[in-house]
mmCIF file of N, CA and C and ligand atoms in Angstrom:
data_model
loop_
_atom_site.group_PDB
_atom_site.id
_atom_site.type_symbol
_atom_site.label_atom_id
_atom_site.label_comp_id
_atom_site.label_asym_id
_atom_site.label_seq_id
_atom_site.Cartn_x
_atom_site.Cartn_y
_atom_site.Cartn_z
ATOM 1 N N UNK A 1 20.942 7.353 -7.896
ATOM 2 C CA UNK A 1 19.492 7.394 -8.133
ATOM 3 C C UNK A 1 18.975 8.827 -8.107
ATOM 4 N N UNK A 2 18.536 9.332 -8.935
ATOM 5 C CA UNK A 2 17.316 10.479 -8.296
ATOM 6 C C UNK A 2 16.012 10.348 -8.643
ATOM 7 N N UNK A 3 15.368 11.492 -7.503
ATOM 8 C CA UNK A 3 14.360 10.811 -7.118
ATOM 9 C C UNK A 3 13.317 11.119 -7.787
ATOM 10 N N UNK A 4 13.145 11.727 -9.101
ATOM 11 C CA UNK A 4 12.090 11.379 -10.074
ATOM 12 C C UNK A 4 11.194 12.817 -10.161
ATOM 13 N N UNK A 5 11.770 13.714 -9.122
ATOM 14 C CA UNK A 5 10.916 15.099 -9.222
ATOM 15 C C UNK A 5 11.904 15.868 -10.377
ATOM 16 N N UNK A 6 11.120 16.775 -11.485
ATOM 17 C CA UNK A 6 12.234 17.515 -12.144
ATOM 18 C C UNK A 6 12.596 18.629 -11.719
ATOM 19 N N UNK A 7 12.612 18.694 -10.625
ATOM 20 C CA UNK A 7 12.831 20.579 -10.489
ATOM 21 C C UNK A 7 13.612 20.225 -9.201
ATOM 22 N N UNK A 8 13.983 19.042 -8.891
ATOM 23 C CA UNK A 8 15.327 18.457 -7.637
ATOM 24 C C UNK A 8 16.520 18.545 -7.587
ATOM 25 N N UNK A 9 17.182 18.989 -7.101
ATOM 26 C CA UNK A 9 18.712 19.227 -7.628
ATOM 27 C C UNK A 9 19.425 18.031 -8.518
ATOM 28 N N UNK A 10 18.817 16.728 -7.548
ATOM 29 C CA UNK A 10 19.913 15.675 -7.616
ATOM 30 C C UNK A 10 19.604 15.050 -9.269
ATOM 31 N N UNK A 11 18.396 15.667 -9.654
ATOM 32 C CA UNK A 11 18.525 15.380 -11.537
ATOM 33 C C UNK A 11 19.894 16.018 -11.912
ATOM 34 N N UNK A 12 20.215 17.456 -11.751
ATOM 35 C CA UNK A 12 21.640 18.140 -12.435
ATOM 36 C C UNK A 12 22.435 16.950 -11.616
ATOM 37 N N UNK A 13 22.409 17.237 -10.394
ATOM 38 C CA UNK A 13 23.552 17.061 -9.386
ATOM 39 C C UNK A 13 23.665 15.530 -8.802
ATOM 40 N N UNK A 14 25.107 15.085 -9.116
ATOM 41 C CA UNK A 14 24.861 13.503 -8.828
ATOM 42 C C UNK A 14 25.257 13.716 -6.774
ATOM 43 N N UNK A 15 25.933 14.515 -6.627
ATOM 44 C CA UNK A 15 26.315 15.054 -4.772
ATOM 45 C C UNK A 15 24.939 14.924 -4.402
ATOM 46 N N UNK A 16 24.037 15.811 -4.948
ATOM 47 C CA UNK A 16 22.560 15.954 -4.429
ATOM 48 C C UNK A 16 21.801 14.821 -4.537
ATOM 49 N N UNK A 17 21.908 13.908 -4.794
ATOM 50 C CA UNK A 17 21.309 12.770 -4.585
ATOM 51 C C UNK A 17 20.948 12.081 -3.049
ATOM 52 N N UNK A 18 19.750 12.174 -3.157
ATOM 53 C CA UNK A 18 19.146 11.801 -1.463
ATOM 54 C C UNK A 18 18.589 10.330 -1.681
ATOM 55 N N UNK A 19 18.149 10.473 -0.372
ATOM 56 C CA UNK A 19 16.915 8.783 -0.421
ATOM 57 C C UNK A 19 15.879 9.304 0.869
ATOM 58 N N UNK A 20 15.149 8.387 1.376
ATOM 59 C CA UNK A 20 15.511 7.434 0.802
ATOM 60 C C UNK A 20 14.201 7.210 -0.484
ATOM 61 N N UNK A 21 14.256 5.621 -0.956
ATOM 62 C CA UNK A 21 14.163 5.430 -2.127
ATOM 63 C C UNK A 21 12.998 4.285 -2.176
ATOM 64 N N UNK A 22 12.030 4.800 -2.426
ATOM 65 C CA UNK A 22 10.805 3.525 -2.670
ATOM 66 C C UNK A 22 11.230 2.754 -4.256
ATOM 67 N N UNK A 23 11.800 1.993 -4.575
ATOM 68 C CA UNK A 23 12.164 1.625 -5.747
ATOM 69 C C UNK A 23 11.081 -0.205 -5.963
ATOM 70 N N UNK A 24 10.575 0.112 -7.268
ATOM 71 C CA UNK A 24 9.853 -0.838 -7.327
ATOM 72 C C UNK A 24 10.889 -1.956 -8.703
ATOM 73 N N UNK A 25 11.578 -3.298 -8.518
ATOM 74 C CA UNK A 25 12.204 -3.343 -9.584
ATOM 75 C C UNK A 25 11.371 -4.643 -10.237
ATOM 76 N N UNK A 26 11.377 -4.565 -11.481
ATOM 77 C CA UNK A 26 10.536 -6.132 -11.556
ATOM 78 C C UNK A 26 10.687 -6.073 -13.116
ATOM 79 N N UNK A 27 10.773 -7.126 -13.507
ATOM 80 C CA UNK A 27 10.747 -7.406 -14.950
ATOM 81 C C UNK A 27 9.834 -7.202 -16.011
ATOM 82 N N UNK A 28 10.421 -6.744 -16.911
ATOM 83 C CA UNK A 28 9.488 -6.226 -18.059
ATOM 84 C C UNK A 28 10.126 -6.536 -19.639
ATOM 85 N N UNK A 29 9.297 -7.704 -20.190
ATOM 86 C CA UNK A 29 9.914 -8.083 -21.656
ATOM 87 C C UNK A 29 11.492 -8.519 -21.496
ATOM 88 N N UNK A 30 11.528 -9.202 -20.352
ATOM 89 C CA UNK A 30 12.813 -9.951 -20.247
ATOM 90 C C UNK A 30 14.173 -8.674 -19.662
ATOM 91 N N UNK A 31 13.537 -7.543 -19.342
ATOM 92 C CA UNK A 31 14.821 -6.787 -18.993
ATOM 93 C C UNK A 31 14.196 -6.079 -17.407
ATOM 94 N N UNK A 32 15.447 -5.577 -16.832
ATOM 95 C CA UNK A 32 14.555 -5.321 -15.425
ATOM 96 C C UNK A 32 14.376 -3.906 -15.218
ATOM 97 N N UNK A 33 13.910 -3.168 -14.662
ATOM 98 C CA UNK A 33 12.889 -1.649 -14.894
ATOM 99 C C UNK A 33 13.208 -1.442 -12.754
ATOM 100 N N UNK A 34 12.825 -0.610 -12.707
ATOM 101 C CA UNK A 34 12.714 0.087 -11.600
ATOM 102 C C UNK A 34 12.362 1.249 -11.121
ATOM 103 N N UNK A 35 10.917 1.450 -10.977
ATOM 104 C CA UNK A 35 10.082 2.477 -10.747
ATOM 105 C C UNK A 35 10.025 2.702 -9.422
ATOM 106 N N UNK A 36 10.181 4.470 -9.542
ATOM 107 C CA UNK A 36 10.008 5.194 -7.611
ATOM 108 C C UNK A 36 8.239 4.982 -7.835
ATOM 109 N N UNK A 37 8.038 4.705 -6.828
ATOM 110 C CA UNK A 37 6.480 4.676 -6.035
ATOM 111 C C UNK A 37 6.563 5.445 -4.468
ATOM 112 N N UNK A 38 5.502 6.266 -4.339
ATOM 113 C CA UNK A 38 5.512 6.622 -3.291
ATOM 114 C C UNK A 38 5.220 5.894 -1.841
ATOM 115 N N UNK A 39 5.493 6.737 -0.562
ATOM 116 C CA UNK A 39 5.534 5.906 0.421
ATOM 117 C C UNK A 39 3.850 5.023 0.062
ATOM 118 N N UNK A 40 2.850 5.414 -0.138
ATOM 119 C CA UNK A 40 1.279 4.695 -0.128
ATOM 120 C C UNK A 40 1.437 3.798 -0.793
ATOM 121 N N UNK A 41 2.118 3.854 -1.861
ATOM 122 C CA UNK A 41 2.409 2.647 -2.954
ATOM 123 C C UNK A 41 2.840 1.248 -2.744
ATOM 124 N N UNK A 42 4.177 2.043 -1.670
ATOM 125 C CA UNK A 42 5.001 1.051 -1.058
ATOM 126 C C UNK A 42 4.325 0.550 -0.414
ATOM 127 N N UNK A 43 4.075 0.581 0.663
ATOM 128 C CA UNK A 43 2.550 0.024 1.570
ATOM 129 C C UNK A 43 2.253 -1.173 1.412
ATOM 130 N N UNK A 44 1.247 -0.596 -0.013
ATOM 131 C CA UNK A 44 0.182 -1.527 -0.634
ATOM 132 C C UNK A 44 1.157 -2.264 -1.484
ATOM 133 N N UNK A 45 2.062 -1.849 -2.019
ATOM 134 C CA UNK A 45 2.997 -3.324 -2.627
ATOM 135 C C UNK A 45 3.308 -4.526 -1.505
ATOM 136 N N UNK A 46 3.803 -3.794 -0.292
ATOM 137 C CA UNK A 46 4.560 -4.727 0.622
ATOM 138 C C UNK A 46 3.224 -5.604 0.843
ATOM 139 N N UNK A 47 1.937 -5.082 1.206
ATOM 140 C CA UNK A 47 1.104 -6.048 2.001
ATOM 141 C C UNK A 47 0.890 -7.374 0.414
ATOM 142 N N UNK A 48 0.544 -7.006 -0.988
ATOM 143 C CA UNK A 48 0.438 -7.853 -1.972
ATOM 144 C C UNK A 48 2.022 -9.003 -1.855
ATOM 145 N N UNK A 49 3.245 -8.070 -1.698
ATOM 146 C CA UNK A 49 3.806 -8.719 -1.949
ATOM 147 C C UNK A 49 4.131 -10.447 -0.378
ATOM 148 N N UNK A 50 3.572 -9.315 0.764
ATOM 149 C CA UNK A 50 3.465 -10.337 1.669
ATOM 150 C C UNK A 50 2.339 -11.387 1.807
ATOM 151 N N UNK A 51 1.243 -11.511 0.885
ATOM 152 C CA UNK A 51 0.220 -11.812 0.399
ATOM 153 C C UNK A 51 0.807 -13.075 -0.279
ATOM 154 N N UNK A 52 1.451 -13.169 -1.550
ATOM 155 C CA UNK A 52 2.142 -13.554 -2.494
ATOM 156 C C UNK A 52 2.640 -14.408 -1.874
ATOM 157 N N UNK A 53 3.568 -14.107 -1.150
ATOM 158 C CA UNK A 53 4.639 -15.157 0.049
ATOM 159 C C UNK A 53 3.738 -16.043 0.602
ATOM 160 N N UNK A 54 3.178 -15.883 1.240
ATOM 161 C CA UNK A 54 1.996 -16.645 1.809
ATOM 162 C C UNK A 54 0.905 -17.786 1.066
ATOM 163 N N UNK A 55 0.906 -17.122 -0.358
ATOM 164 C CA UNK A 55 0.176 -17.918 -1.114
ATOM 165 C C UNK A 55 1.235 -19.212 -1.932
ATOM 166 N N UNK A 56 2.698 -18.207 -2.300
ATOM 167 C CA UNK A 56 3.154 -19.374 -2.449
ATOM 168 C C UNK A 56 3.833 -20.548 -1.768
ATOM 169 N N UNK A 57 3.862 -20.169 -0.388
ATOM 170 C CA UNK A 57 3.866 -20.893 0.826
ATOM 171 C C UNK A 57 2.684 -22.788 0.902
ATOM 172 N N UNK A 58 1.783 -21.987 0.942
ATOM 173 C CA UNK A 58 0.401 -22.818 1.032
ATOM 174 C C UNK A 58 0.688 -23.894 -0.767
ATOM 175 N N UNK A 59 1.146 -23.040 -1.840
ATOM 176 C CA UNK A 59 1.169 -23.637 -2.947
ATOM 177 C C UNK A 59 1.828 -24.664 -3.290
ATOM 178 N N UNK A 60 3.154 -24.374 -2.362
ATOM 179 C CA UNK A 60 4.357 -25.949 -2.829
ATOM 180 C C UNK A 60 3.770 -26.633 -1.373
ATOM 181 N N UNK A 61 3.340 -26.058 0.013
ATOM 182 C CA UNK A 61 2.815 -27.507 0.663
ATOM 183 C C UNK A 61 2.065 -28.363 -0.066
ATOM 184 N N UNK A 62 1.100 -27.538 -0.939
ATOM 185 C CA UNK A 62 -0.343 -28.489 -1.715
ATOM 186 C C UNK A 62 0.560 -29.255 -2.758
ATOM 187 N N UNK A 63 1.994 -28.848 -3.687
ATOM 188 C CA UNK A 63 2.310 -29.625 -4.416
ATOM 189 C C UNK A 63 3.028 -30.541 -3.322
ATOM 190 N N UNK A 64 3.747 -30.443 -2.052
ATOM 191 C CA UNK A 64 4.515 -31.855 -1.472
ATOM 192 C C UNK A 64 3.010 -32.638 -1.351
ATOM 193 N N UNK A 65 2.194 -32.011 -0.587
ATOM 194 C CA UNK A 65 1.438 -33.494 -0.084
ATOM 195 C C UNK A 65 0.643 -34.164 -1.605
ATOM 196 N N UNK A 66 0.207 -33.351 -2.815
ATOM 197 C CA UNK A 66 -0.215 -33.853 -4.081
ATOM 198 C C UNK A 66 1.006 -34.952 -4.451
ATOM 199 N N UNK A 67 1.821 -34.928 -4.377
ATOM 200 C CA UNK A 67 3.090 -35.517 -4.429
ATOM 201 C C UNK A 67 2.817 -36.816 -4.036
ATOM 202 N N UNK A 68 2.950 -36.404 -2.490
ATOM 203 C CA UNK A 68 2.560 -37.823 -1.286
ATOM 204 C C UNK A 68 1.789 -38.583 -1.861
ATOM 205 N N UNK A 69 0.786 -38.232 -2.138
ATOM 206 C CA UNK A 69 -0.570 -38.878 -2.474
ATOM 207 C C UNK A 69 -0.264 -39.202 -3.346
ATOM 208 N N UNK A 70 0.050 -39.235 -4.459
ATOM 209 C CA UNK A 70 0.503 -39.687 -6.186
ATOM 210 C C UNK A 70 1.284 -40.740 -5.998
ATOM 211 N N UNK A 71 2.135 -40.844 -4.674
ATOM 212 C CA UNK A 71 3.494 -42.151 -4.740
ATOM 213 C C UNK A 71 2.295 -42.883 -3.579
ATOM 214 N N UNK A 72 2.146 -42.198 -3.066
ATOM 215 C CA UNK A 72 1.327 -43.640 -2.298
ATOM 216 C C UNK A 72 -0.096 -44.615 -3.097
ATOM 217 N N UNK A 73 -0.105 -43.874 -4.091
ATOM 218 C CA UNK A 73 -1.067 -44.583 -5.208
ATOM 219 C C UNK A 73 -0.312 -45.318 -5.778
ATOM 220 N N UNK A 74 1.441 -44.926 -6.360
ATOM 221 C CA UNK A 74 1.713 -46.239 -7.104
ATOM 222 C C UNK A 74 2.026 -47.230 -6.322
ATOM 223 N N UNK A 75 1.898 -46.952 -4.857
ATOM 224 C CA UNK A 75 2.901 -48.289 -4.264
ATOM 225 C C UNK A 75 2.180 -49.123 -3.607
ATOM 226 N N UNK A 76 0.943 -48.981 -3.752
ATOM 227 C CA UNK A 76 -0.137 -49.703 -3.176
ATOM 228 C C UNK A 76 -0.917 -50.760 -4.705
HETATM 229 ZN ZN1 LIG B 1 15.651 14.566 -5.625
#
């Protein structure tokens, strides 16, 4: 990896290669990408991405019990 500054060694130099490494990887048009973000970036990704977790947490409980409720309508 290097780390995205041009005037860093570890662009020439693959030895000079440091970390560590805020790497953001996520899909784009079906292929996967991976952008350095700085430490602030990272941050604010982690809290969205712990956000996310949480929401889709709450999302498949609402689909089990929508579920529940749908079979206990046909069986009544
Ligand atoms: Zn570097």
């Amino acid at each position: 990896m290097k780390c995205g500054k041009a005037t860093c060694s570890c662009q020439k130099n693959k030895k000079d290669r440091h970390g560590p490494y805020n790497l953001w990887d996520r899909k784009v048009n079906g292929r996967f990408t991976s952008k350095m973000i700085s430490q602030n970036q990272f941050k604010q990704m982690s809290q969205w991405i712990e956000q996310r977790k949480r929401l889709e947490k709450l999302m498949a409980q609402a689909i089990v019990i929508s579920q529940q409720i749908a079979l206990e309508e046909f069986e009544t």
